[in-house]
Structure formats: C-alpha cells, structure tokens
Amino acid sequence: MEIEIYADVICPWCYIGKRRLDEALASYEGEVTVRYRPFQLDPSPVPEPRPLVEALAGKFGGPERARQMVDHVIQVAAADGLRLDYDHAVIANTFEAHRLVSWATDQGRAAEMVEALYRAHFNHGVDVGSREALAALAGEIGLDAADARRFLDSDERVAEVAASLAAARDLGITSVPTFVLAGKYAVSGAQDVQTLLAALAEVEQRESAAHSH
C-alpha cells in the first residue's frame, strides 16, 4: 500500500504525525511505501529569518495566544518523545526544503532528509530557508553537500515542486499533515497510533475486497 504524506517541514503537527506514523508502521505487518508530498503552510517569501514565536504572535493575535499554542504543541510532542525548541526556531519559506526532499527522494533518502529538516527547524534553530544550511543538512545524512548545493542553486525541480504544491491545493488539502492511503483514502491531522493502524487495516481490507471481485 502506498501512503502519501502531505506535510510541511516547519509544521509541528506534521513532525508529530510522522513520528506516530513511523510508530504505527513499526507494528504493521503489511507492505507499505511512504511518499513525501510537499505542502506550504505559508508560501509568502521570508526575506530574513526571524524568531518563530514572534511570527506566530503576528498571525494568531498576540504573544500570549501564540505562547499558549506553542506550549500546547510542545506538551503533545513531548508525549511522543519529541522535543520542540520554540525559543530558537526561526521562520522560513520551505520551498527550497521541499526541493531538497525531492532530490533526496531520488537517492532513496527521503525519510532521513525529512527527519533531518524537522530536527534542524525544531531542535537546532536552523534556517531551513537557507540553501547553505540545507546543503549542510544533506551532508549530515550522508549525501553529498556540494551536489546538494549545486542542485539548489540550479532551477531543477522548481517547476515540479510548484506543480506538486498546486496539486495538493487542487486535491482540497488545506491542513497538514494529511495522509492519503492507497491513493484515495485521506486521514487528516496528527492522528494517534491506534487510529492510524485502524485506518491501515480498513483500507487494506477494502482494497483486497475490491481486487478479489
């Protein structure tokens, strides 16, 4: 079964959702291929990295409201064994990061690349909008940093990633993470492990019923 994950690398719920899916798949017997699909929470340009909490305050009606949201997501993540450091995180446009994931996918390293991007953004205060930082991250997971930088400095995959982002909107995906199972069943949000396992089992049953007729 193919699972497509529509997600953004600066979305905490996507990070949590990926962790929960990884956990669900660890105890799932079926054959699964995971594909990472790009989504941008905010496609507007970010001329320079600034503190994420400050950006959230501007979006969600003030610093207090932003802090409440942040504290909530930090608690949820902690229960899943993830540490989120919002005091150092900086806001970034993720278009280049999605291009890098596409490049890493060709080398069979999509999952590691996505994981490295989440960690960079949420744990290390890295500007994931910076080509230099992105190339270094590729190097950290064992890909060639210089190749990654050459790729990012070219216009390879720019049109492809833009088309993928448009495709997600056309599918009606408005919030992430969204998991699409077997190309047609959508599960939205960072569902818990049991819910994901139940969805996998149900889709597997439906698909095998459809194929046996």
PDB file of C-alpha atoms in Angstrom, residues 7-129:
ATOM      1  CA  ALA A   7       3.293  17.925   5.077  1.00  0.00           C
ATOM      2  CA  ASP A   8       5.409  20.991   5.668  1.00  0.00           C
ATOM      3  CA  VAL A   9       8.774  20.740   7.403  1.00  0.00           C
ATOM      4  CA  ILE A  10       8.038  23.672   9.715  1.00  0.00           C
ATOM      5  CA  CYS A  11       4.691  22.261  10.843  1.00  0.00           C
ATOM      6  CA  PRO A  12       4.906  20.796  14.359  1.00  0.00           C
ATOM      7  CA  TRP A  13       1.817  18.626  13.834  1.00  0.00           C
ATOM      8  CA  CYS A  14       3.474  17.165  10.724  1.00  0.00           C
ATOM      9  CA  TYR A  15       6.549  16.275  12.777  1.00  0.00           C
ATOM     10  CA  ILE A  16       4.311  14.630  15.393  1.00  0.00           C
ATOM     11  CA  GLY A  17       2.265  12.948  12.651  1.00  0.00           C
ATOM     12  CA  LYS A  18       5.386  11.490  11.016  1.00  0.00           C
ATOM     13  CA  ARG A  19       6.599  10.164  14.368  1.00  0.00           C
ATOM     14  CA  ARG A  20       3.230   8.498  15.005  1.00  0.00           C
ATOM     15  CA  LEU A  21       3.086   7.002  11.520  1.00  0.00           C
ATOM     16  CA  ASP A  22       6.621   5.627  11.945  1.00  0.00           C
ATOM     17  CA  GLU A  23       5.477   4.031  15.193  1.00  0.00           C
ATOM     18  CA  ALA A  24       2.310   2.623  13.607  1.00  0.00           C
ATOM     19  CA  LEU A  25       4.287   1.160  10.693  1.00  0.00           C
ATOM     20  CA  ALA A  26       6.757  -0.468  13.070  1.00  0.00           C
ATOM     21  CA  SER A  27       3.961  -2.749  14.299  1.00  0.00           C
ATOM     22  CA  TYR A  28       2.119  -3.072  10.984  1.00  0.00           C
ATOM     23  CA  GLU A  29       2.509  -6.317   9.062  1.00  0.00           C
ATOM     24  CA  GLY A  30       1.607  -5.098   5.571  1.00  0.00           C
ATOM     25  CA  GLU A  31       3.896  -3.829   2.814  1.00  0.00           C
ATOM     26  CA  VAL A  32       3.969  -0.036   2.773  1.00  0.00           C
ATOM     27  CA  THR A  33       5.660   2.579   0.609  1.00  0.00           C
ATOM     28  CA  VAL A  34       5.747   6.075   2.068  1.00  0.00           C
ATOM     29  CA  ARG A  35       5.955   9.087  -0.231  1.00  0.00           C
ATOM     30  CA  TYR A  36       6.519  12.621   0.998  1.00  0.00           C
ATOM     31  CA  ARG A  37       4.411  15.232  -0.756  1.00  0.00           C
ATOM     32  CA  PRO A  38       5.081  18.951  -0.373  1.00  0.00           C
ATOM     33  CA  PHE A  39       2.701  21.438   1.217  1.00  0.00           C
ATOM     34  CA  GLN A  40       3.414  25.016   2.261  1.00  0.00           C
ATOM     35  CA  LEU A  41       1.590  26.418   5.254  1.00  0.00           C
ATOM     36  CA  ASP A  42       2.637  29.844   4.077  1.00  0.00           C
ATOM     37  CA  PRO A  43       4.075  30.352   0.594  1.00  0.00           C
ATOM     38  CA  SER A  44       4.911  34.034   1.142  1.00  0.00           C
ATOM     39  CA  PRO A  45       8.589  34.967   0.926  1.00  0.00           C
ATOM     40  CA  VAL A  46      10.620  35.335   4.127  1.00  0.00           C
ATOM     41  CA  PRO A  47      13.256  37.995   3.375  1.00  0.00           C
ATOM     42  CA  GLU A  48      15.195  37.191   6.566  1.00  0.00           C
ATOM     43  CA  PRO A  49      14.799  34.592   9.288  1.00  0.00           C
ATOM     44  CA  ARG A  50      13.113  35.946  12.393  1.00  0.00           C
ATOM     45  CA  PRO A  51      12.002  34.244  15.605  1.00  0.00           C
ATOM     46  CA  LEU A  52       9.154  31.839  15.009  1.00  0.00           C
ATOM     47  CA  VAL A  53       7.257  32.809  18.173  1.00  0.00           C
ATOM     48  CA  GLU A  54       7.283  36.448  17.051  1.00  0.00           C
ATOM     49  CA  ALA A  55       5.894  35.444  13.643  1.00  0.00           C
ATOM     50  CA  LEU A  56       3.183  33.320  15.292  1.00  0.00           C
ATOM     51  CA  ALA A  57       2.202  36.226  17.547  1.00  0.00           C
ATOM     52  CA  GLY A  58       1.603  38.332  14.428  1.00  0.00           C
ATOM     53  CA  LYS A  59      -0.540  35.596  12.905  1.00  0.00           C
ATOM     54  CA  PHE A  60      -2.585  34.451  15.845  1.00  0.00           C
ATOM     55  CA  GLY A  61      -3.460  37.602  17.735  1.00  0.00           C
ATOM     56  CA  GLY A  62      -0.630  38.443  20.064  1.00  0.00           C
ATOM     57  CA  PRO A  63       2.228  36.931  22.045  1.00  0.00           C
ATOM     58  CA  GLU A  64       0.058  35.417  24.789  1.00  0.00           C
ATOM     59  CA  ARG A  65      -2.126  33.477  22.381  1.00  0.00           C
ATOM     60  CA  ALA A  66       0.962  32.359  20.454  1.00  0.00           C
ATOM     61  CA  ARG A  67       2.644  31.191  23.658  1.00  0.00           C
ATOM     62  CA  GLN A  68      -0.432  29.150  24.658  1.00  0.00           C
ATOM     63  CA  MET A  69      -0.463  27.425  21.261  1.00  0.00           C
ATOM     64  CA  VAL A  70       3.260  26.761  21.441  1.00  0.00           C
ATOM     65  CA  ASP A  71       3.070  25.365  24.985  1.00  0.00           C
ATOM     66  CA  HIS A  72       0.248  23.053  23.933  1.00  0.00           C
ATOM     67  CA  VAL A  73       2.095  21.635  20.942  1.00  0.00           C
ATOM     68  CA  ILE A  74       5.314  21.260  23.000  1.00  0.00           C
ATOM     69  CA  GLN A  75       3.397  19.120  25.528  1.00  0.00           C
ATOM     70  CA  VAL A  76       1.789  16.947  22.871  1.00  0.00           C
ATOM     71  CA  ALA A  77       5.147  16.429  21.137  1.00  0.00           C
ATOM     72  CA  ALA A  78       6.860  15.572  24.430  1.00  0.00           C
ATOM     73  CA  ALA A  79       4.371  12.740  24.996  1.00  0.00           C
ATOM     74  CA  ASP A  80       5.525  11.340  21.629  1.00  0.00           C
ATOM     75  CA  GLY A  81       9.164  11.661  22.609  1.00  0.00           C
ATOM     76  CA  LEU A  82       9.847  14.780  20.539  1.00  0.00           C
ATOM     77  CA  ARG A  83      11.469  17.903  21.903  1.00  0.00           C
ATOM     78  CA  LEU A  84      10.452  21.173  20.262  1.00  0.00           C
ATOM     79  CA  ASP A  85      12.600  24.219  20.918  1.00  0.00           C
ATOM     80  CA  TYR A  86      10.487  27.214  20.019  1.00  0.00           C
ATOM     81  CA  ASP A  87      12.848  29.697  21.664  1.00  0.00           C
ATOM     82  CA  HIS A  88      15.420  29.220  18.921  1.00  0.00           C
ATOM     83  CA  ALA A  89      13.240  28.274  15.950  1.00  0.00           C
ATOM     84  CA  VAL A  90      13.172  30.732  13.062  1.00  0.00           C
ATOM     85  CA  ILE A  91      10.523  31.254  10.403  1.00  0.00           C
ATOM     86  CA  ALA A  92      11.425  30.187   6.857  1.00  0.00           C
ATOM     87  CA  ASN A  93       9.871  29.757   3.456  1.00  0.00           C
ATOM     88  CA  THR A  94      10.067  25.993   2.844  1.00  0.00           C
ATOM     89  CA  PHE A  95      10.050  25.878  -0.963  1.00  0.00           C
ATOM     90  CA  GLU A  96      13.794  25.102  -1.169  1.00  0.00           C
ATOM     91  CA  ALA A  97      13.469  22.487   1.581  1.00  0.00           C
ATOM     92  CA  HIS A  98      10.762  20.718  -0.431  1.00  0.00           C
ATOM     93  CA  ARG A  99      13.046  20.781  -3.484  1.00  0.00           C
ATOM     94  CA  LEU A 100      15.781  19.194  -1.378  1.00  0.00           C
ATOM     95  CA  VAL A 101      13.405  16.414  -0.251  1.00  0.00           C
ATOM     96  CA  SER A 102      12.555  15.757  -3.895  1.00  0.00           C
ATOM     97  CA  TRP A 103      16.280  15.488  -4.693  1.00  0.00           C
ATOM     98  CA  ALA A 104      16.924  13.208  -1.706  1.00  0.00           C
ATOM     99  CA  THR A 105      13.979  11.012  -2.762  1.00  0.00           C
ATOM    100  CA  ASP A 106      15.841  10.100  -5.967  1.00  0.00           C
ATOM    101  CA  GLN A 107      18.655   8.793  -3.806  1.00  0.00           C
ATOM    102  CA  GLY A 108      16.358   6.756  -1.621  1.00  0.00           C
ATOM    103  CA  ARG A 109      16.890   9.051   1.363  1.00  0.00           C
ATOM    104  CA  ALA A 110      13.573  10.900   1.605  1.00  0.00           C
ATOM    105  CA  ALA A 111      12.658   9.796   5.136  1.00  0.00           C
ATOM    106  CA  GLU A 112      16.064  10.714   6.571  1.00  0.00           C
ATOM    107  CA  MET A 113      16.016  14.070   4.781  1.00  0.00           C
ATOM    108  CA  VAL A 114      12.557  14.946   6.090  1.00  0.00           C
ATOM    109  CA  GLU A 115      13.532  13.895   9.610  1.00  0.00           C
ATOM    110  CA  ALA A 116      16.739  15.984   9.418  1.00  0.00           C
ATOM    111  CA  LEU A 117      14.715  19.027   8.307  1.00  0.00           C
ATOM    112  CA  TYR A 118      12.264  18.719  11.208  1.00  0.00           C
ATOM    113  CA  ARG A 119      15.134  18.316  13.655  1.00  0.00           C
ATOM    114  CA  ALA A 120      17.021  21.264  12.191  1.00  0.00           C
ATOM    115  CA  HIS A 121      13.984  23.531  12.435  1.00  0.00           C
ATOM    116  CA  PHE A 122      12.537  22.384  15.755  1.00  0.00           C
ATOM    117  CA  ASN A 123      15.652  21.427  17.732  1.00  0.00           C
ATOM    118  CA  HIS A 124      18.576  23.384  16.361  1.00  0.00           C
ATOM    119  CA  GLY A 125      17.198  26.756  15.289  1.00  0.00           C
ATOM    120  CA  VAL A 126      18.467  26.218  11.739  1.00  0.00           C
ATOM    121  CA  ASP A 127      17.106  28.469   8.977  1.00  0.00           C
ATOM    122  CA  VAL A 128      15.630  25.822   6.664  1.00  0.00           C
ATOM    123  CA  GLY A 129      15.106  28.529   4.042  1.00  0.00           C
TER     124      GLY A 129
END
